[in-house]
PDB file of C-alpha atoms in Angstrom:
ATOM      1  CA  ASN A   1      87.131  75.860  83.271  1.00 59.00           C
ATOM      2  CA  ALA A   2      90.335  77.505  84.399  1.00 70.00           C
ATOM      3  CA  GLY A   3      91.464  76.740  87.901  1.00 93.00           C
ATOM      4  CA  VAL A   4      92.964  74.165  90.224  1.00 96.00           C
ATOM      5  CA  THR A   5      91.489  70.675  90.094  1.00 97.00           C
ATOM      6  CA  GLN A   6      91.967  68.209  92.937  1.00 97.00           C
ATOM      7  CA  THR A   7      91.050  64.549  92.938  1.00 97.00           C
ATOM      8  CA  PRO A   8      89.647  62.673  94.703  1.00 97.00           C
ATOM      9  CA  LYS A   9      87.296  64.829  96.785  1.00 96.00           C
ATOM     10  CA  PHE A  10      86.982  62.219  99.519  1.00 97.00           C
ATOM     11  CA  GLN A  11      89.159  59.267 100.476  1.00 97.00           C
ATOM     12  CA  VAL A  12      89.281  56.756 103.310  1.00 97.00           C
ATOM     13  CA  LEU A  13      92.534  54.893 103.858  1.00 97.00           C
ATOM     14  CA  LYS A  14      93.641  52.233 106.263  1.00 98.00           C
ATOM     15  CA  THR A  15      96.735  52.841 108.352  1.00 98.00           C
ATOM     16  CA  GLY A  16      99.821  51.911 106.376  1.00 97.00           C
ATOM     17  CA  GLN A  17      98.271  52.296 102.941  1.00 97.00           C
ATOM     18  CA  SER A  18      99.752  54.635 100.387  1.00 96.00           C
ATOM     19  CA  MET A  19      98.005  56.914  97.952  1.00 96.00           C
ATOM     20  CA  THR A  20      98.459  59.927  95.705  1.00 98.00           C
ATOM     21  CA  LEU A  21      96.402  63.090  95.844  1.00 98.00           C
ATOM     22  CA  GLN A  22      96.208  64.643  92.425  1.00 98.00           C
ATOM     23  CA  CYS A  23      96.431  68.343  91.639  1.00 98.00           C
ATOM     24  CA  ALA A  24      96.312  69.954  88.224  1.00 98.00           C
ATOM     25  CA  GLN A  25      96.098  73.572  87.097  1.00 96.00           C
ATOM     26  CA  ASP A  26      95.534  74.990  83.637  1.00 95.00           C
ATOM     27  CA  MET A  27      96.642  78.563  84.257  1.00 93.00           C
ATOM     28  CA  ASN A  28     100.319  78.006  83.429  1.00 92.00           C
ATOM     29  CA  HIS A  29     101.258  78.932  86.985  1.00 92.00           C
ATOM     30  CA  GLU A  30     104.834  78.300  88.025  1.00 92.00           C
ATOM     31  CA  TYR A  31     104.216  78.170  91.769  1.00 92.00           C
ATOM     32  CA  MET A  32     102.249  75.342  93.356  1.00 94.00           C
ATOM     33  CA  SER A  33     101.754  74.334  96.970  1.00 94.00           C
ATOM     34  CA  TRP A  34     100.109  71.734  99.153  1.00 97.00           C
ATOM     35  CA  TYR A  35      98.484  72.678 102.444  1.00 97.00           C
ATOM     36  CA  ARG A  36      96.663  70.697 105.075  1.00 97.00           C
ATOM     37  CA  GLN A  37      93.837  72.172 107.080  1.00 96.00           C
ATOM     38  CA  ASP A  38      93.043  70.953 110.569  1.00 94.00           C
ATOM     39  CA  PRO A  39      90.459  72.359 112.984  1.00 87.00           C
ATOM     40  CA  GLY A  40      91.794  75.325 114.914  1.00 81.00           C
ATOM     41  CA  MET A  41      95.140  75.280 113.122  1.00 83.00           C
ATOM     42  CA  GLY A  42      94.567  77.151 109.906  1.00 88.00           C
ATOM     43  CA  LEU A  43      96.404  75.976 106.817  1.00 94.00           C
ATOM     44  CA  ARG A  44      99.896  74.578 107.104  1.00 94.00           C
ATOM     45  CA  LEU A  45     102.307  74.250 104.195  1.00 94.00           C
ATOM     46  CA  ILE A  46     103.412  70.700 103.387  1.00 96.00           C
ATOM     47  CA  HIS A  47     105.483  71.053 100.211  1.00 96.00           C
ATOM     48  CA  TYR A  48     105.790  73.595  97.467  1.00 93.00           C
ATOM     49  CA  SER A  49     107.258  73.979  93.992  1.00 93.00           C
ATOM     50  CA  VAL A  50     108.564  77.023  92.152  1.00 91.00           C
ATOM     51  CA  GLY A  51     108.584  75.314  88.761  1.00 91.00           C
ATOM     52  CA  ALA A  52     108.846  71.991  86.988  1.00 93.00           C
ATOM     53  CA  GLY A  53     111.580  69.880  88.541  1.00 94.00           C
ATOM     54  CA  ILE A  54     111.913  72.073  91.646  1.00 94.00           C
ATOM     55  CA  THR A  55     110.303  71.232  94.971  1.00 95.00           C
ATOM     56  CA  ASP A  56     110.972  72.060  98.595  1.00 93.00           C
ATOM     57  CA  GLN A  57     109.634  71.303 102.044  1.00 94.00           C
ATOM     58  CA  GLY A  58     107.199  73.411 103.950  1.00 92.00           C
ATOM     59  CA  GLU A  59     106.261  73.439 107.617  1.00 91.00           C
ATOM     60  CA  VAL A  60     104.927  69.861 107.931  1.00 95.00           C
ATOM     61  CA  PRO A  61     106.579  67.666 105.250  1.00 96.00           C
ATOM     62  CA  ASN A  62     107.049  64.413 107.170  1.00 96.00           C
ATOM     63  CA  GLY A  63     105.148  61.471 105.704  1.00 96.00           C
ATOM     64  CA  TYR A  64     104.557  63.204 102.372  1.00 97.00           C
ATOM     65  CA  ASN A  65     106.393  63.204  99.074  1.00 97.00           C
ATOM     66  CA  VAL A  66     106.004  65.381  95.987  1.00 97.00           C
ATOM     67  CA  SER A  67     107.380  65.690  92.484  1.00 96.00           C
ATOM     68  CA  ARG A  68     106.803  68.200  89.689  1.00 97.00           C
ATOM     69  CA  SER A  69     107.488  66.746  86.278  1.00 97.00           C
ATOM     70  CA  THR A  70     105.228  69.191  84.422  1.00 96.00           C
ATOM     71  CA  THR A  71     104.038  72.750  85.016  1.00 95.00           C
ATOM     72  CA  GLU A  72     100.427  71.563  85.231  1.00 96.00           C
ATOM     73  CA  ASP A  73     100.623  68.733  87.760  1.00 97.00           C
ATOM     74  CA  PHE A  74     101.772  68.561  91.365  1.00 98.00           C
ATOM     75  CA  PRO A  75     100.791  65.259  93.020  1.00 98.00           C
ATOM     76  CA  LEU A  76     101.117  64.653  96.758  1.00 98.00           C
ATOM     77  CA  ARG A  77     102.023  61.146  97.876  1.00 98.00           C
ATOM     78  CA  LEU A  78     101.307  59.656 101.262  1.00 96.00           C
ATOM     79  CA  LEU A  79     103.918  56.981 101.754  1.00 91.00           C
ATOM     80  CA  SER A  80     102.372  55.075 104.678  1.00 96.00           C
ATOM     81  CA  ALA A  81      99.172  56.664 105.920  1.00 97.00           C
ATOM     82  CA  ALA A  82      98.752  57.374 109.623  1.00 97.00           C
ATOM     83  CA  PRO A  83      95.677  58.563 111.558  1.00 97.00           C
ATOM     84  CA  SER A  84      97.517  61.866 112.181  1.00 96.00           C
ATOM     85  CA  GLN A  85      97.255  62.527 108.452  1.00 97.00           C
ATOM     86  CA  THR A  86      93.480  62.712 108.641  1.00 97.00           C
ATOM     87  CA  SER A  87      92.850  66.206 107.323  1.00 97.00           C
ATOM     88  CA  VAL A  88      91.583  68.295 104.448  1.00 97.00           C
ATOM     89  CA  TYR A  89      94.255  68.839 101.816  1.00 98.00           C
ATOM     90  CA  PHE A  90      94.367  71.852  99.536  1.00 97.00           C
ATOM     91  CA  CYS A  91      96.466  72.430  96.482  1.00 97.00           C
ATOM     92  CA  ALA A  92      97.125  76.001  95.366  1.00 95.00           C
ATOM     93  CA  SER A  93      98.865  77.700  92.478  1.00 94.00           C
ATOM     94  CA  SER A  94     100.116  81.166  91.673  1.00 91.00           C
ATOM     95  CA  TRP A  95     101.656  82.986  88.751  1.00 84.00           C
ATOM     96  CA  GLU A  96     104.345  84.480  90.938  1.00 78.00           C
ATOM     97  CA  GLY A  97     105.333  83.269  94.397  1.00 64.00           C
ATOM     98  CA  ASP A  98     103.216  84.720  97.136  1.00 59.00           C
ATOM     99  CA  TYR A  99     100.844  86.696  94.948  1.00 73.00           C
ATOM    100  CA  GLY A 100      97.173  85.784  94.645  1.00 79.00           C
ATOM    101  CA  TYR A 101      97.080  82.058  95.206  1.00 89.00           C
ATOM    102  CA  THR A 102      94.213  80.090  93.656  1.00 92.00           C
ATOM    103  CA  PHE A 103      93.112  77.128  95.735  1.00 95.00           C
ATOM    104  CA  GLY A 104      91.470  73.896  94.683  1.00 96.00           C
ATOM    105  CA  SER A 105      88.316  72.630  96.375  1.00 96.00           C
ATOM    106  CA  GLY A 106      90.186  70.186  98.588  1.00 97.00           C
ATOM    107  CA  THR A 107      90.478  66.481  99.334  1.00 97.00           C
ATOM    108  CA  ARG A 108      89.038  65.244 102.604  1.00 97.00           C
ATOM    109  CA  LEU A 109      91.184  62.327 103.762  1.00 98.00           C
ATOM    110  CA  THR A 110      90.351  60.007 106.633  1.00 97.00           C
ATOM    111  CA  VAL A 111      92.876  57.447 107.841  1.00 97.00           C
ATOM    112  CA  VAL A 112      91.441  54.698 110.012  1.00 97.00           C
TER     113      VAL A 112
ATOM    114  CA  GLY B   1     109.866  81.325 111.405  1.00 82.00           C
ATOM    115  CA  GLU B   2     106.821  83.497 110.930  1.00 88.00           C
ATOM    116  CA  ASN B   3     103.910  83.232 113.355  1.00 93.00           C
ATOM    117  CA  VAL B   4     100.505  84.742 112.603  1.00 96.00           C
ATOM    118  CA  GLU B   5      97.864  85.163 115.287  1.00 96.00           C
ATOM    119  CA  GLN B   6      94.268  85.901 114.372  1.00 97.00           C
ATOM    120  CA  HIS B   7      91.403  87.203 116.503  1.00 97.00           C
ATOM    121  CA  PRO B   8      88.605  86.648 117.173  1.00 97.00           C
ATOM    122  CA  SER B   9      88.057  82.987 116.384  1.00 96.00           C
ATOM    123  CA  THR B  10      84.319  83.578 116.000  1.00 97.00           C
ATOM    124  CA  LEU B  11      82.415  86.756 115.248  1.00 98.00           C
ATOM    125  CA  SER B  12      78.681  87.295 115.012  1.00 98.00           C
ATOM    126  CA  VAL B  13      77.260  90.529 113.613  1.00 98.00           C
ATOM    127  CA  GLN B  14      73.872  91.687 112.471  1.00 97.00           C
ATOM    128  CA  GLU B  15      73.265  92.317 108.811  1.00 97.00           C
ATOM    129  CA  GLY B  16      74.333  95.818 107.913  1.00 97.00           C
ATOM    130  CA  ASP B  17      76.846  96.120 110.747  1.00 97.00           C
ATOM    131  CA  SER B  18      80.609  96.201 110.277  1.00 98.00           C
ATOM    132  CA  ALA B  19      82.998  93.364 111.074  1.00 98.00           C
ATOM    133  CA  VAL B  20      86.669  93.651 111.958  1.00 98.00           C
ATOM    134  CA  ILE B  21      89.173  90.797 112.105  1.00 98.00           C
ATOM    135  CA  LYS B  22      92.690  91.385 113.381  1.00 98.00           C
ATOM    136  CA  CYS B  23      95.983  89.606 112.796  1.00 98.00           C
ATOM    137  CA  THR B  24      99.446  90.071 114.210  1.00 98.00           C
ATOM    138  CA  TYR B  25     102.650  88.706 112.749  1.00 97.00           C
ATOM    139  CA  SER B  26     106.071  88.110 114.210  1.00 96.00           C
ATOM    140  CA  ASP B  27     108.533  88.458 111.325  1.00 93.00           C
ATOM    141  CA  SER B  28     109.314  92.108 110.685  1.00 93.00           C
ATOM    142  CA  ALA B  29     110.608  91.153 107.214  1.00 90.00           C
ATOM    143  CA  SER B  30     107.148  90.001 106.069  1.00 91.00           C
ATOM    144  CA  ASN B  31     105.832  92.233 103.313  1.00 90.00           C
ATOM    145  CA  TYR B  32     102.786  90.528 101.814  1.00 90.00           C
ATOM    146  CA  PHE B  33      99.489  90.095 103.661  1.00 94.00           C
ATOM    147  CA  PRO B  34      96.566  88.416 101.903  1.00 94.00           C
ATOM    148  CA  TRP B  35      93.098  87.638 103.221  1.00 96.00           C
ATOM    149  CA  TYR B  36      91.167  84.564 102.170  1.00 96.00           C
ATOM    150  CA  LYS B  37      87.487  83.689 102.499  1.00 98.00           C
ATOM    151  CA  GLN B  38      86.488  80.061 102.802  1.00 97.00           C
ATOM    152  CA  GLU B  39      82.891  78.984 102.363  1.00 96.00           C
ATOM    153  CA  LEU B  40      81.683  75.640 103.602  1.00 92.00           C
ATOM    154  CA  GLY B  41      83.060  72.765 101.557  1.00 90.00           C
ATOM    155  CA  LYS B  42      85.190  74.986  99.349  1.00 93.00           C
ATOM    156  CA  GLY B  43      88.782  76.047  99.108  1.00 95.00           C
ATOM    157  CA  PRO B  44      89.983  79.450 100.341  1.00 96.00           C
ATOM    158  CA  GLN B  45      89.465  82.329  97.941  1.00 95.00           C
ATOM    159  CA  LEU B  46      91.636  85.426  97.894  1.00 94.00           C
ATOM    160  CA  ILE B  47      89.511  88.491  98.617  1.00 96.00           C
ATOM    161  CA  ILE B  48      92.075  91.227  99.183  1.00 95.00           C
ATOM    162  CA  ASP B  49      95.775  91.639  99.841  1.00 93.00           C
ATOM    163  CA  ILE B  50      98.172  94.355 100.851  1.00 92.00           C
ATOM    164  CA  ARG B  51     101.883  94.956 100.620  1.00 88.00           C
ATOM    165  CA  SER B  52     104.060  96.618 103.192  1.00 83.00           C
ATOM    166  CA  ASN B  53     104.517  99.787 101.178  1.00 82.00           C
ATOM    167  CA  VAL B  54     100.787 100.515 101.487  1.00 81.00           C
ATOM    168  CA  GLY B  55      98.899 101.346 104.681  1.00 90.00           C
ATOM    169  CA  GLU B  56      95.363 100.715 103.496  1.00 94.00           C
ATOM    170  CA  LYS B  57      93.575  99.151 100.574  1.00 94.00           C
ATOM    171  CA  LYS B  58      89.867  99.102  99.749  1.00 96.00           C
ATOM    172  CA  ASP B  59      87.696  97.061  97.440  1.00 94.00           C
ATOM    173  CA  GLN B  60      84.029  97.977  97.666  1.00 96.00           C
ATOM    174  CA  ARG B  61      82.846  96.857 101.134  1.00 97.00           C
ATOM    175  CA  ILE B  62      86.164  95.293 102.080  1.00 98.00           C
ATOM    176  CA  ALA B  63      89.266  97.074 103.341  1.00 98.00           C
ATOM    177  CA  VAL B  64      92.558  95.999 104.825  1.00 97.00           C
ATOM    178  CA  THR B  65      94.813  98.152 106.987  1.00 97.00           C
ATOM    179  CA  LEU B  66      98.435  97.516 107.860  1.00 96.00           C
ATOM    180  CA  ASN B  67     100.490  98.859 110.737  1.00 95.00           C
ATOM    181  CA  LYS B  68     104.066  97.762 110.125  1.00 93.00           C
ATOM    182  CA  THR B  69     105.383  99.306 113.306  1.00 93.00           C
ATOM    183  CA  ALA B  70     102.979  97.312 115.440  1.00 94.00           C
ATOM    184  CA  LYS B  71     103.122  94.314 113.099  1.00 95.00           C
ATOM    185  CA  HIS B  72      99.411  93.945 112.743  1.00 95.00           C
ATOM    186  CA  PHE B  73      96.875  94.101 109.954  1.00 97.00           C
ATOM    187  CA  SER B  74      93.107  94.044 109.924  1.00 98.00           C
ATOM    188  CA  LEU B  75      90.217  93.166 107.650  1.00 98.00           C
ATOM    189  CA  HIS B  76      87.202  95.469 107.691  1.00 98.00           C
ATOM    190  CA  ILE B  77      83.888  94.478 106.153  1.00 98.00           C
ATOM    191  CA  THR B  78      81.212  97.164 106.048  1.00 97.00           C
ATOM    192  CA  GLU B  79      77.476  96.757 105.485  1.00 98.00           C
ATOM    193  CA  THR B  80      77.703  93.032 106.095  1.00 98.00           C
ATOM    194  CA  GLN B  81      75.382  90.697 104.221  1.00 97.00           C
ATOM    195  CA  PRO B  82      74.388  87.068 104.874  1.00 96.00           C
ATOM    196  CA  GLU B  83      76.658  85.951 102.023  1.00 96.00           C
ATOM    197  CA  ASP B  84      79.625  87.325 103.962  1.00 98.00           C
ATOM    198  CA  SER B  85      79.172  84.440 106.420  1.00 98.00           C
ATOM    199  CA  ALA B  86      82.267  82.263 106.055  1.00 98.00           C
ATOM    200  CA  VAL B  87      85.649  81.545 107.611  1.00 97.00           C
ATOM    201  CA  TYR B  88      88.259  84.219 106.979  1.00 98.00           C
ATOM    202  CA  PHE B  89      92.007  83.599 107.077  1.00 97.00           C
ATOM    203  CA  CYS B  90      94.820  86.088 107.169  1.00 97.00           C
ATOM    204  CA  ALA B  91      98.313  85.177 106.003  1.00 94.00           C
ATOM    205  CA  ALA B  92     101.790  86.651 105.752  1.00 93.00           C
ATOM    206  CA  SER B  93     104.971  86.027 103.835  1.00 89.00           C
ATOM    207  CA  ARG B  94     108.386  87.593 103.503  1.00 84.00           C
ATOM    208  CA  PRO B  95     110.189  88.417 100.261  1.00 76.00           C
ATOM    209  CA  GLY B  96     112.123  85.670  98.589  1.00 70.00           C
ATOM    210  CA  THR B  97     110.164  82.861 100.211  1.00 65.00           C
ATOM    211  CA  ALA B  98     108.221  81.880  97.083  1.00 60.00           C
ATOM    212  CA  SER B  99     105.220  79.918  98.203  1.00 63.00           C
ATOM    213  CA  LYS B 100     105.622  80.103 101.947  1.00 81.00           C
ATOM    214  CA  LEU B 101     102.474  81.728 103.202  1.00 89.00           C
ATOM    215  CA  THR B 102     101.915  81.445 106.950  1.00 92.00           C
ATOM    216  CA  PHE B 103      98.225  81.461 107.816  1.00 94.00           C
ATOM    217  CA  GLY B 104      96.321  82.534 110.881  1.00 96.00           C
ATOM    218  CA  THR B 105      93.933  80.081 112.509  1.00 95.00           C
ATOM    219  CA  GLY B 106      90.805  81.591 110.976  1.00 96.00           C
ATOM    220  CA  THR B 107      87.737  83.592 112.046  1.00 97.00           C
ATOM    221  CA  ARG B 108      84.258  82.222 111.592  1.00 97.00           C
ATOM    222  CA  LEU B 109      82.012  85.159 110.705  1.00 98.00           C
ATOM    223  CA  GLN B 110      78.273  84.770 111.113  1.00 98.00           C
ATOM    224  CA  VAL B 111      76.025  87.482 109.728  1.00 98.00           C
ATOM    225  CA  THR B 112      72.561  87.252 111.221  1.00 95.00           C
ATOM    226  CA  LEU B 113      69.356  88.748 109.832  1.00 90.00           C
TER     227      LEU B 113
END
């Protein structure tokens, strides 16, 4: 099935733990992004990539790290989880920049 | 940076009525305005988009209008159906910003029977 696949779907972390949210797409899209969704705040851009080996910061990058070694994968790393990072995380990909983004189904993360 | 405001935050309409959701943006250089629908437990799905060289775009029961002078754009859903119930997000981006979509805060649409 073509699309954006995110794993895991749910995760509970303790404060200070680290983890990686996985994102993979099989549409050969160059552009990939990570967003977080919080109640009443819409979706906010964390990091994005315009191709393998190229990443940049979005609106809320602090506490997160990304890398893009292949076109297909764009993992998001939480370095030291904090309760403020409790959120729903979405990965998205697009053939060309800001055209028609396809979103994954999300990862619901709770930091206790 | 860009700021997108979206209204209303909640909207309840009866089946068959029309629904209108409005967004305003701050960056006059923005030229791409997509609308996403998010159903419970799912990721946002692109339903329609418009570029600044077009004033209106339609796709069956859905239409988007853009007023560049006033810096606002709207989503119109006609003949609403229960399956239209969802959260709708508007977004905006400017040329040359790659993946930097700025989203509104969302509108929860409830279509009642």
